[in-house]
C-alpha atoms as a PDB file:
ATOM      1  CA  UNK A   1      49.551 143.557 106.912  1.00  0.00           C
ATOM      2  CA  UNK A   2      46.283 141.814 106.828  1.00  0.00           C
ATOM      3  CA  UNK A   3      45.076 143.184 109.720  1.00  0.00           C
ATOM      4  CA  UNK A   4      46.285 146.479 109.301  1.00  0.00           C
ATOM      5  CA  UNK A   5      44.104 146.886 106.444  1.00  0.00           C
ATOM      6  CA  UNK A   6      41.535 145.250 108.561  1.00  0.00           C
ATOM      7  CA  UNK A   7      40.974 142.346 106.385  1.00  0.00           C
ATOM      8  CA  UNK A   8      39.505 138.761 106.654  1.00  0.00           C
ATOM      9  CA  UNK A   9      41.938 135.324 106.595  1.00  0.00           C
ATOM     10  CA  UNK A  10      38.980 133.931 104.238  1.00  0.00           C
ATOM     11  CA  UNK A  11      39.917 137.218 101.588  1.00  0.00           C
ATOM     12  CA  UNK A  12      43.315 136.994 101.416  1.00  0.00           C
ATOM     13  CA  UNK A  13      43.388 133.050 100.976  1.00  0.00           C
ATOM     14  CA  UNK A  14      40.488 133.300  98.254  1.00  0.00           C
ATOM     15  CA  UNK A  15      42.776 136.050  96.604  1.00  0.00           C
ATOM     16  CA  UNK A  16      46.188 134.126  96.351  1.00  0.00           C
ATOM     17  CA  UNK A  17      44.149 130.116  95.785  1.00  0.00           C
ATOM     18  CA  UNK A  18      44.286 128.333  98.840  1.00  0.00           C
ATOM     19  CA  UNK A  19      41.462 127.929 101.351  1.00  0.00           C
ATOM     20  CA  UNK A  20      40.521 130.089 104.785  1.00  0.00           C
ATOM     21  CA  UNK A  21      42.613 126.770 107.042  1.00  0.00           C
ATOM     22  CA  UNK A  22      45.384 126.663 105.413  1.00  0.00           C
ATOM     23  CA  UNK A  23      46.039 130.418 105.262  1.00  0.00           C
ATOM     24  CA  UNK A  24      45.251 130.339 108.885  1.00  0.00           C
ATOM     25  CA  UNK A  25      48.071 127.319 108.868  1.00  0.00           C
ATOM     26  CA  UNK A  26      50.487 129.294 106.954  1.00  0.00           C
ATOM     27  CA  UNK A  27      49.843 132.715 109.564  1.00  0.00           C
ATOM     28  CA  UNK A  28      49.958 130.479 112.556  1.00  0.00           C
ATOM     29  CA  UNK A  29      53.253 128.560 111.232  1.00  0.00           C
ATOM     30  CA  UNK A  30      51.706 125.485 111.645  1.00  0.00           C
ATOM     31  CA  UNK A  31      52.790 125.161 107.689  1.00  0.00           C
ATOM     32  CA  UNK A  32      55.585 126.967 106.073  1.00  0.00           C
ATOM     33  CA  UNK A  33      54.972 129.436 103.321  1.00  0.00           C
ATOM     34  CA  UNK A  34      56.045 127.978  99.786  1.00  0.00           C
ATOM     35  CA  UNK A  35      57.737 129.985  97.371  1.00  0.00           C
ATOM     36  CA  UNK A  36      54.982 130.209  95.010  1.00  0.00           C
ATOM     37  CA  UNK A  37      52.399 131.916  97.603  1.00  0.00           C
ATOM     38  CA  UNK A  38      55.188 133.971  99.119  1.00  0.00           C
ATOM     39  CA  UNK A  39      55.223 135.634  95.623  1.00  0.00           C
ATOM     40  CA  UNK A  40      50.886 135.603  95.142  1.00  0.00           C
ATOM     41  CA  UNK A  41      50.839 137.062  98.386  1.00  0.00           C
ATOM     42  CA  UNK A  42      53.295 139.966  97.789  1.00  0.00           C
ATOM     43  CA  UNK A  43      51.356 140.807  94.382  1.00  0.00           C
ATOM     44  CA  UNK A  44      48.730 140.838  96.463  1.00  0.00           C
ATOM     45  CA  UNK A  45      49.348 143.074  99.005  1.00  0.00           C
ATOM     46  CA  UNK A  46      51.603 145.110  95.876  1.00  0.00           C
ATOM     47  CA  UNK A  47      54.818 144.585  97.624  1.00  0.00           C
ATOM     48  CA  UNK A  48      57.750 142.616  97.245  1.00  0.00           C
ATOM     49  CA  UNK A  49      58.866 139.065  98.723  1.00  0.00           C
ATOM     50  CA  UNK A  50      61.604 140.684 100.728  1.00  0.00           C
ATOM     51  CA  UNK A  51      59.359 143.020 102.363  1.00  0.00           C
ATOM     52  CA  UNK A  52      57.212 139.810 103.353  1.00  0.00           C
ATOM     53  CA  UNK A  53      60.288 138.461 104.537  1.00  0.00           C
ATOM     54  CA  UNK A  54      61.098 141.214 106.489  1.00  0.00           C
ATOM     55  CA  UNK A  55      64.553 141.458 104.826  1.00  0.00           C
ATOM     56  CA  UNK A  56      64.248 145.228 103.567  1.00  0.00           C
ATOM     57  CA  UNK A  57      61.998 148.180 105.495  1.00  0.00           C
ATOM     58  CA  UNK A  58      60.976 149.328 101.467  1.00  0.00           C
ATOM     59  CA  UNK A  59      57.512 148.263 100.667  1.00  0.00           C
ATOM     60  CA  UNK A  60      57.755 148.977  97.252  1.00  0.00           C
ATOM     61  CA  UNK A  61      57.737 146.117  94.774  1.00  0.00           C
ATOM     62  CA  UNK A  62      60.753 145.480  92.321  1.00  0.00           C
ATOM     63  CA  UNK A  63      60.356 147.035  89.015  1.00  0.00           C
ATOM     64  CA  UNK A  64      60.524 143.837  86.506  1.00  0.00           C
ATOM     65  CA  UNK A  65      63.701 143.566  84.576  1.00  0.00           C
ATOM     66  CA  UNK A  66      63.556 143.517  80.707  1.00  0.00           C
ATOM     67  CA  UNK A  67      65.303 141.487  78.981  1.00  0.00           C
ATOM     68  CA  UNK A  68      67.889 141.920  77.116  1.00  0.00           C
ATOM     69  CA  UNK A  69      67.572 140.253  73.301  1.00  0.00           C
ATOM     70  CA  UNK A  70      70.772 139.654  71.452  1.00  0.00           C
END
């Protein structure tokens, strides 16, 4: 997706916190993705986790779930 939109390593890491290496880590696979970027990154982009993940073709994010008050 990154370079699709023809984007730098050094913007996407400065959007979701972590520095221009360790994004480059985390695209490489020298590092695995935690579950707490996986989920910066997909707000980034405005997609969803799964998508990421490449567990569902559908870019679009999840709608939130409200909850419920009793």
């Amino acid at each position: 997706m990154r370079e699709d939109r023809d984007l730098k390593q050094k913007e996407i890491a400065e959007a979701i916190g972590i520095t221009q290496r360790k994004y480059s880590y985390l695209e490489t696979g020298v590092q695995q993705w935690t579950d707490e970027l996986l989920v910066r990154l997909a707000a980034y982009y405005g997609t969803s986790v799964d998508y990421l993940l490449g567990l569902t073709d559908n870019p679009d994010p999840y709608r939130k779930s409200r909850s419920k008050e009793k």
